[in-house]
CSV table of C-alpha atoms in Angstrom, one decimal:
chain,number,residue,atom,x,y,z
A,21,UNK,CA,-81.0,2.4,17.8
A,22,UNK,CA,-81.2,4.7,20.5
A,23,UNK,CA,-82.9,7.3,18.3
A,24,UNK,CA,-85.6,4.9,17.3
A,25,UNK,CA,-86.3,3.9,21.2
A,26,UNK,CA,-86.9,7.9,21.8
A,27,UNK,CA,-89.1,7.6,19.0
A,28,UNK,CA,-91.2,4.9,20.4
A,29,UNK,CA,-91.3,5.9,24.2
A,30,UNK,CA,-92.4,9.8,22.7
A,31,UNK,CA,-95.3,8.2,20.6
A,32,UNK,CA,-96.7,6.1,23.6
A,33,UNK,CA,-95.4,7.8,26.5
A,34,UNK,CA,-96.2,11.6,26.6
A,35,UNK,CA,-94.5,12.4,30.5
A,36,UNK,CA,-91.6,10.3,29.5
A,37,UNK,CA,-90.9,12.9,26.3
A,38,UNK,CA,-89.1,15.7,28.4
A,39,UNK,CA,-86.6,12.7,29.7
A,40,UNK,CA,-86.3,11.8,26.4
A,41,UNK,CA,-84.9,15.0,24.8
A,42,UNK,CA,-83.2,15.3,28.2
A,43,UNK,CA,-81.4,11.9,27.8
A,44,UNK,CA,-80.8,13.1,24.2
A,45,UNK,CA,-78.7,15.6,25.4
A,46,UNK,CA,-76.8,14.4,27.8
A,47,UNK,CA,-74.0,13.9,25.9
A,48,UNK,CA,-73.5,17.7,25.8
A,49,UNK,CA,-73.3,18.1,29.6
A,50,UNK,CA,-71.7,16.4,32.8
A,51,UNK,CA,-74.5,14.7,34.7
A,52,UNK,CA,-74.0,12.8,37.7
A,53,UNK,CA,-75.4,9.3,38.6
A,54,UNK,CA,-76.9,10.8,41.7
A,55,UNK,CA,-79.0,13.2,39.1
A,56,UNK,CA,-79.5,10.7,36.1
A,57,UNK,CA,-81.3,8.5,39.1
A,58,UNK,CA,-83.3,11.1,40.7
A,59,UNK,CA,-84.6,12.2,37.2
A,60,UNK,CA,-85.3,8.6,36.3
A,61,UNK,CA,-86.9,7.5,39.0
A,62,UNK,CA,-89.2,10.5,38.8
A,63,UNK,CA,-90.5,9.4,35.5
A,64,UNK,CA,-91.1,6.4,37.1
A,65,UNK,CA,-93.6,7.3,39.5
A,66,UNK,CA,-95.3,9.4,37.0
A,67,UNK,CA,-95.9,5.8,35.1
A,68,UNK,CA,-99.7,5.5,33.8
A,69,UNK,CA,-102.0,2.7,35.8
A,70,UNK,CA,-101.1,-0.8,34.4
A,71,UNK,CA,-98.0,0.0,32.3
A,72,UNK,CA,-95.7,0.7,35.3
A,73,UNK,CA,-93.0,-2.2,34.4
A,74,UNK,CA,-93.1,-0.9,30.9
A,75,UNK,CA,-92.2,1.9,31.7
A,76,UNK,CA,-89.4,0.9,33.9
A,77,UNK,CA,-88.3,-1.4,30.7
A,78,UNK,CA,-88.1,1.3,28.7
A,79,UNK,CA,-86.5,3.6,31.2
A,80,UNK,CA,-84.0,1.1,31.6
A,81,UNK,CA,-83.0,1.3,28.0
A,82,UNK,CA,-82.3,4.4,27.9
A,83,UNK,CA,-79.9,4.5,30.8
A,84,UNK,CA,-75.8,4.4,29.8
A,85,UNK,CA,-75.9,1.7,32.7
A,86,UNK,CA,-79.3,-0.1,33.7
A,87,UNK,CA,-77.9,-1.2,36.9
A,88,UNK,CA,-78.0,2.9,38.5
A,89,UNK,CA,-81.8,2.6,39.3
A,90,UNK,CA,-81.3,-1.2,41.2
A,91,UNK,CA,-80.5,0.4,44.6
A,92,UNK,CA,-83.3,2.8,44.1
A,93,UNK,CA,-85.8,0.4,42.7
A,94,UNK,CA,-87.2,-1.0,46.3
A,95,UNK,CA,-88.2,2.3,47.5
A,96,UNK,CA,-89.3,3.5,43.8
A,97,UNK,CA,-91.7,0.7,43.7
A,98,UNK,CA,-92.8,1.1,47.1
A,99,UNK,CA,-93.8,4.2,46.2
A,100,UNK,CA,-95.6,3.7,43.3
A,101,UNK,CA,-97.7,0.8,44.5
A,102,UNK,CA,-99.1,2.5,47.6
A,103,UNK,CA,-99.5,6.1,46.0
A,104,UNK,CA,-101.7,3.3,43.3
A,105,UNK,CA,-103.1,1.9,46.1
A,106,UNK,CA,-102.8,-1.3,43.8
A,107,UNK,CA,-105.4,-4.7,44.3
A,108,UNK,CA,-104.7,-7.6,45.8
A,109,UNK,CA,-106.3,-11.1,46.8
A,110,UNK,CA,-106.5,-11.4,50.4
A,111,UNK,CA,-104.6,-14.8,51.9
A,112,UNK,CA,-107.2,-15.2,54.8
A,113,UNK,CA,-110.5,-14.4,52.6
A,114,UNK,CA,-112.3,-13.8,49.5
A,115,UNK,CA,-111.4,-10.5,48.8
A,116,UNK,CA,-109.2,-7.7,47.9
A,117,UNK,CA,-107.5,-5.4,49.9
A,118,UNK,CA,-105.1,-2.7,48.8
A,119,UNK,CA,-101.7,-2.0,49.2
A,120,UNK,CA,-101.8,1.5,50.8
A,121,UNK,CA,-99.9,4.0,52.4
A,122,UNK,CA,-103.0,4.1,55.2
A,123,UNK,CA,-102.5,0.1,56.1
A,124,UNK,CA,-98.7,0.2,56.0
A,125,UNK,CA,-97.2,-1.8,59.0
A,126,UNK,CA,-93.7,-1.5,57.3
A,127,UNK,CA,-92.5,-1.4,53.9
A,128,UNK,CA,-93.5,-5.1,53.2
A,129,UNK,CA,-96.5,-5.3,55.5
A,130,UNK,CA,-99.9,-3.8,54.7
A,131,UNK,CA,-103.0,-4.5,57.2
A,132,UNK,CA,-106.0,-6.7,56.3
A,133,UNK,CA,-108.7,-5.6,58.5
A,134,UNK,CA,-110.9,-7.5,57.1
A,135,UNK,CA,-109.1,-11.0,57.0
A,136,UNK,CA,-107.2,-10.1,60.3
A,137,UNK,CA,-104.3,-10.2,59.3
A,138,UNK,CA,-101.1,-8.8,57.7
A,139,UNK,CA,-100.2,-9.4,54.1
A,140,UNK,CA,-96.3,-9.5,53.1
A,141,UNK,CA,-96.3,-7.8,49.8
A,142,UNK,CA,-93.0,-8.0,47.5
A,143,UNK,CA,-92.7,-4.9,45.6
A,144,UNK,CA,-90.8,-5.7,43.3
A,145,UNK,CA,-92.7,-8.6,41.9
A,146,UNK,CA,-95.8,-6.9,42.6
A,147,UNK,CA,-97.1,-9.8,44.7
A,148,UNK,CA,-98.2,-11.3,48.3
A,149,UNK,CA,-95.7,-13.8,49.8
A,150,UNK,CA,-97.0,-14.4,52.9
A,151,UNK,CA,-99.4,-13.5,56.2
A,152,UNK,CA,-99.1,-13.0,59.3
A,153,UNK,CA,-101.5,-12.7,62.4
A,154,UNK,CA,-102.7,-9.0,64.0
A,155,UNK,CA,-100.3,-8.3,66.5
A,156,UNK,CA,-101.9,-5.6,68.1
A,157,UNK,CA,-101.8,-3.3,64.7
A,158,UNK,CA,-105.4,-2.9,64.5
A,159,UNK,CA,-106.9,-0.5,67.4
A,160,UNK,CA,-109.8,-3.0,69.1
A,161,UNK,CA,-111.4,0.1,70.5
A,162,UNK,CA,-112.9,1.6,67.1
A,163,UNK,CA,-113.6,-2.1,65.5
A,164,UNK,CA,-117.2,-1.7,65.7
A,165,UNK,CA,-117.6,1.7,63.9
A,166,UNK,CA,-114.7,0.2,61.4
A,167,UNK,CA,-116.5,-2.9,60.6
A,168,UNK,CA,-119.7,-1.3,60.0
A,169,UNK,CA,-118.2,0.9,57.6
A,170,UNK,CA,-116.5,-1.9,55.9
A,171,UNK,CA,-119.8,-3.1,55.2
A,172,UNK,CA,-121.4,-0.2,53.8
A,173,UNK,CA,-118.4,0.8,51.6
A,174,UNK,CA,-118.3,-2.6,50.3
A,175,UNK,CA,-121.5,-2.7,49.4
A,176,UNK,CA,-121.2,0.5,47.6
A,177,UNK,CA,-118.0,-1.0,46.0
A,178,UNK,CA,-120.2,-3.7,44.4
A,179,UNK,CA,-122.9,-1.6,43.0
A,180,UNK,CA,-120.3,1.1,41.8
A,181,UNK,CA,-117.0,-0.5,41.4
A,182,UNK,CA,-117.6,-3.5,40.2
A,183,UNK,CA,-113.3,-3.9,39.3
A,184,UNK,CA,-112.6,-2.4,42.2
A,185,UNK,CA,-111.5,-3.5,45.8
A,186,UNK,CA,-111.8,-1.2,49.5
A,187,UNK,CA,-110.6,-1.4,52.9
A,188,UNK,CA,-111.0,0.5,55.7
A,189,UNK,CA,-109.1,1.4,58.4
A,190,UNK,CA,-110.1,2.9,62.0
A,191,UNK,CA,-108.5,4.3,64.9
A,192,UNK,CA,-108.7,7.1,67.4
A,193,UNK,CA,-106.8,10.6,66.7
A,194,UNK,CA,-107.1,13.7,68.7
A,195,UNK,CA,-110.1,11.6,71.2
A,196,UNK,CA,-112.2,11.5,68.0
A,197,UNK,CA,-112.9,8.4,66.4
A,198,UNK,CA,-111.2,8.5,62.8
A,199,UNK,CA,-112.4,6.2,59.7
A,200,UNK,CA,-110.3,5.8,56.7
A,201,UNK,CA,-112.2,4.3,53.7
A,202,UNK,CA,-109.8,3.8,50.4
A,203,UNK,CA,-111.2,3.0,47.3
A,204,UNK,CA,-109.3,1.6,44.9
A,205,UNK,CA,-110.5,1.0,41.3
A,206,UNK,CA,-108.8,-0.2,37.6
A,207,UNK,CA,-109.5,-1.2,33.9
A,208,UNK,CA,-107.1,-2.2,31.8
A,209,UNK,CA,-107.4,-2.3,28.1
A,210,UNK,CA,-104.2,-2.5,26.3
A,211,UNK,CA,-105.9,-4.6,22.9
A,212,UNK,CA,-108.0,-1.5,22.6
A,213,UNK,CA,-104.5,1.3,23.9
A,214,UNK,CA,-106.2,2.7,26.8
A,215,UNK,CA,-105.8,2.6,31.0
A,216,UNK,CA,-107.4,3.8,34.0
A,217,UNK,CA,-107.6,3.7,37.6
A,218,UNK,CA,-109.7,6.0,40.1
A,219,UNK,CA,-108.5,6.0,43.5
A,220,UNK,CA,-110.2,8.0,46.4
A,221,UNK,CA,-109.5,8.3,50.3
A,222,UNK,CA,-112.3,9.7,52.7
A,223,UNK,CA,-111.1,10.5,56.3
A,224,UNK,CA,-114.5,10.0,58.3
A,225,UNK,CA,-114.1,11.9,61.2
A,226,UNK,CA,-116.5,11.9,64.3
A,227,UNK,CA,-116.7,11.9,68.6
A,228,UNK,CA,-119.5,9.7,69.9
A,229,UNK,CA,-122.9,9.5,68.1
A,230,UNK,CA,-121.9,13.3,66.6
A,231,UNK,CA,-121.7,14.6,63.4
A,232,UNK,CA,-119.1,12.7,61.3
A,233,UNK,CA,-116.9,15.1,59.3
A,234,UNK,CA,-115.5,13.8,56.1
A,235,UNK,CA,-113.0,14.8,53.9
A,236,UNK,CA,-112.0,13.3,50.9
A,237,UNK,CA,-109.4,13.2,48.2
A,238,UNK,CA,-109.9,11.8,44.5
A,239,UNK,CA,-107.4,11.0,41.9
A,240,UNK,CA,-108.8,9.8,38.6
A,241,UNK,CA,-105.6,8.6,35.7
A,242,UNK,CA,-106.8,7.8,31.9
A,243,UNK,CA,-104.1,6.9,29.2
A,244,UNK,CA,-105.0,6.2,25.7
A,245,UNK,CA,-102.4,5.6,23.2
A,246,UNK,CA,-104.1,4.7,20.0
A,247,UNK,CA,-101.5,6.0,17.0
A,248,UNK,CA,-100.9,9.6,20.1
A,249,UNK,CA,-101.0,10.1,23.4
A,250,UNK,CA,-104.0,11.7,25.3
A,251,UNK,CA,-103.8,11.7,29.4
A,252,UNK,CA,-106.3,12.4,31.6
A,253,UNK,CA,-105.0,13.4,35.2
A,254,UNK,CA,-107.2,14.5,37.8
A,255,UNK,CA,-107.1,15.5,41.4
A,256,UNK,CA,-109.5,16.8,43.7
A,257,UNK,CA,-110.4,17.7,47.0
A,258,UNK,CA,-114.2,17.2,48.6
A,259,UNK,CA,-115.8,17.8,52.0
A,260,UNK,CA,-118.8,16.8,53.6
A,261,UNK,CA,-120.2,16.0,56.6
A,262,UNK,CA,-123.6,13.2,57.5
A,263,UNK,CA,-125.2,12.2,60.6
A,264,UNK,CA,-123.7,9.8,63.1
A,265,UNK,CA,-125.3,7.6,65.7
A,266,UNK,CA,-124.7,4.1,66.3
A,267,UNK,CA,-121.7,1.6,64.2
A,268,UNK,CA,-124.8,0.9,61.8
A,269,UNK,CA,-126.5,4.2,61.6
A,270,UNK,CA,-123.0,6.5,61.0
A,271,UNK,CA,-121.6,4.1,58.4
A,272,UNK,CA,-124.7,3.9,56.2
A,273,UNK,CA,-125.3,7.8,56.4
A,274,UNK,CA,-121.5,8.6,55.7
A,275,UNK,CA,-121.5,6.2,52.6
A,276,UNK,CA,-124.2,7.6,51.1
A,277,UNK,CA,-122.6,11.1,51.4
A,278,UNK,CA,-119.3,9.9,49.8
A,279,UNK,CA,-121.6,7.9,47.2
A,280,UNK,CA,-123.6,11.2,46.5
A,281,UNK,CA,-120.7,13.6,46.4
A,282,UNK,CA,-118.7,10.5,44.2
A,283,UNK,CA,-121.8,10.8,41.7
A,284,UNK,CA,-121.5,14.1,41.7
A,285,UNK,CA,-118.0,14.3,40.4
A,286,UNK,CA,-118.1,12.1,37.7
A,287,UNK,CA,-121.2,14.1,36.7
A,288,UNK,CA,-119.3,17.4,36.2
A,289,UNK,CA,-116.5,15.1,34.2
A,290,UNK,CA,-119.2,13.8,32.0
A,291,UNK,CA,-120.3,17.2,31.3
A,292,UNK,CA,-116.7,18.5,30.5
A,293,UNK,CA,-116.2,15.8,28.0
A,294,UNK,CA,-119.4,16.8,26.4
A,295,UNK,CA,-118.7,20.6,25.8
A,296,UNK,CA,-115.2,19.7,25.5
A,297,UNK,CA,-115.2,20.1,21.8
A,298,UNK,CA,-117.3,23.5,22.2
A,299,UNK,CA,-114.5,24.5,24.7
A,300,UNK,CA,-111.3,23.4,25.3
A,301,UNK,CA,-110.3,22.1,21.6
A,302,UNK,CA,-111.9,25.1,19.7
A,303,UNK,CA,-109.5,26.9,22.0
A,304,UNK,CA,-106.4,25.1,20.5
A,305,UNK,CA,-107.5,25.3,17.0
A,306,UNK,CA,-104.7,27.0,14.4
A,307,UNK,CA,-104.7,28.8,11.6
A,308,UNK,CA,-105.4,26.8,8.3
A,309,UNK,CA,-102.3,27.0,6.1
A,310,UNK,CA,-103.4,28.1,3.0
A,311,UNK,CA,-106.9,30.4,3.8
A,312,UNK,CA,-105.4,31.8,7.5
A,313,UNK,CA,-108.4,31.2,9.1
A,314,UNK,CA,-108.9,29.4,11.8
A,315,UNK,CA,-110.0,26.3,11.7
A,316,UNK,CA,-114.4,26.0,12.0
A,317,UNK,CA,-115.3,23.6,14.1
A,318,UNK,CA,-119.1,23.3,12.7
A,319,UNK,CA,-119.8,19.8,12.2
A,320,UNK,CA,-122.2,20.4,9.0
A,321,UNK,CA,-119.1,22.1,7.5
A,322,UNK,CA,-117.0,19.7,7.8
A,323,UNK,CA,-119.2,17.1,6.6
A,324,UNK,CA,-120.3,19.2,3.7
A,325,UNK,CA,-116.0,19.7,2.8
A,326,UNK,CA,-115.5,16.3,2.5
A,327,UNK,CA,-118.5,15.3,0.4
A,328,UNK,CA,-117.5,18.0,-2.0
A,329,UNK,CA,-113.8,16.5,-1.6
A,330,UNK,CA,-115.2,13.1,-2.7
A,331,UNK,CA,-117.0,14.5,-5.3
A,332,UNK,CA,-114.3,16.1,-7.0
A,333,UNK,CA,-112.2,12.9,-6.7
């Protein structure tokens, strides 16, 4: 029943439980196709890492007519794969580049600076279908500061992101040299209810042997669905800034920054998680029913409550 399926997307699917109740009261007001596809495919690109055509599935059952979001769909997907900057095995090497908005010759090609070449990537399947030589897409004049920091992010990649993949793209903006290093990086456990991907985009920024200027963006997505729902969203902003010099010398010093300043943010969300319970859930905690007090969070307490419970049973 319809009821049931509202049920079942709520339980697993915490952004999808507005458009639930907002399906489930459709009936009760004149919405347009145009709008019931806009407000769909929003949900859509909210979709967790690695449950994307679930979500779709589901989404799909709960429209009067499944066929509205097919015209859509094409750019929908687009859009969610880049902004996921999702992994790939590379046709012309062994390995992975991502599909992202940085590398984006069209909306089915994606550079490979790496292999040299460009991969044809079918959205809607989620997979490559072909290659094609560099025509000119790659700018020759900044392929020596590119490669080198191909190098260094890669190895960085393997001692750090060992499911992850990287590419990096180059090319001259404003007469400075400009380096774009995307790091792309999942897990998926769905035996075990939980998801993640971290994705982060530095823009390397430097003239000559200078200073190289970075700033960089981080998005880190967590869902676990174990019997609830608990999402972990995160988007921040970093800047920085390391010594340049030769291809060599201005790669390894602006990886290290990124690696430092990388360290440094999962740091802080390691600390959050460890006060968290101090914090941010003693803040949420509601009056006991019967007693009116709040609820005390003291560990011994609690222990000591239940032993007495099992006591008196």
């Amino acid at each position: 029943s319809l009821s049931g399926r509202l049920r079942k997307i709520q339980r697993k699917y915490l952004h999808l439980a507005s458009f639930c109740l907002l399906f489930a009261t459709m009936a009760d007001y004149e919405v347009s196709d145009a709008e019931i596809i806009q407000i769909a495919n929003s949900f859509l690109l909210a979709s967790p890492p690695g449950e994307f055509m679930e979500v779709v599935t589901d989404v799909r059952g709960l429209l009067p007519d499944d066929s509205l979001i097919n015209d859509s769909a094409p750019a929908t997907f687009r859009e969610w794969n880049t902004d996921q900057m999702l992994q790939v095995k590379s046709p012309k090497g062994n390995h992975e580049v991502l599909i992202s908005k940085y590398g984006e010759v069209n909306n089915a090609e994606y550079l490979d600076p790496r292999g040299n070449c460009v991969i044809q990537y079918d959205h809607i399947r989620q997979e490559v279908v072909g290659s094609r030589a560099i025509e000119g897409e790659l700018d020759r004049s900044v392929e020596d500061y590119r490669s080198a920091f191909d190098k260094a992010a890669d190895a960085y990649l393997q001692e750090h992101y060992i499911n992850g993949g990287c590419t990096v793209y180059g090319g001259k903006q404003g007469g400075n040299t400009n380096i774009t290093v995307c790091i792309s990086s999942s897990k998926f456990n769905p035996n075990n209810f939980w998801n993640g991907r971290w994705r982060s985009v530095w823009q390397c920024t430097f003239s000559g042997s200078g200073k190289v200027t970075l700033k960089g963006n981080i998005k880190l997505q967590v869902h676990y669905y174990e019997d609830g729902n608990v999402q972990l969203n995160s988007n921040t902003d970093k800047t920085g800034s390391a010594n340049g010099g030769d291809p060599t010398t201005a790669a390894t010093n602006a990886i290290k920054q990124i690696k430092r300043i990388e360290a440094e943010f999962q740091a802080a969300l390691d600390h959050s998680y460890n006060i968290m319970g101090d914090t941010t859930f003693k803040a949420l905690r509601r009056t006991l029913p019967i007693t009116k007090k709040k609820m005390d969070w003291d560990m011994r307490r609690i222990k000591a409550l239940r032993l007495g419970s099992q006591v008196a049973r």
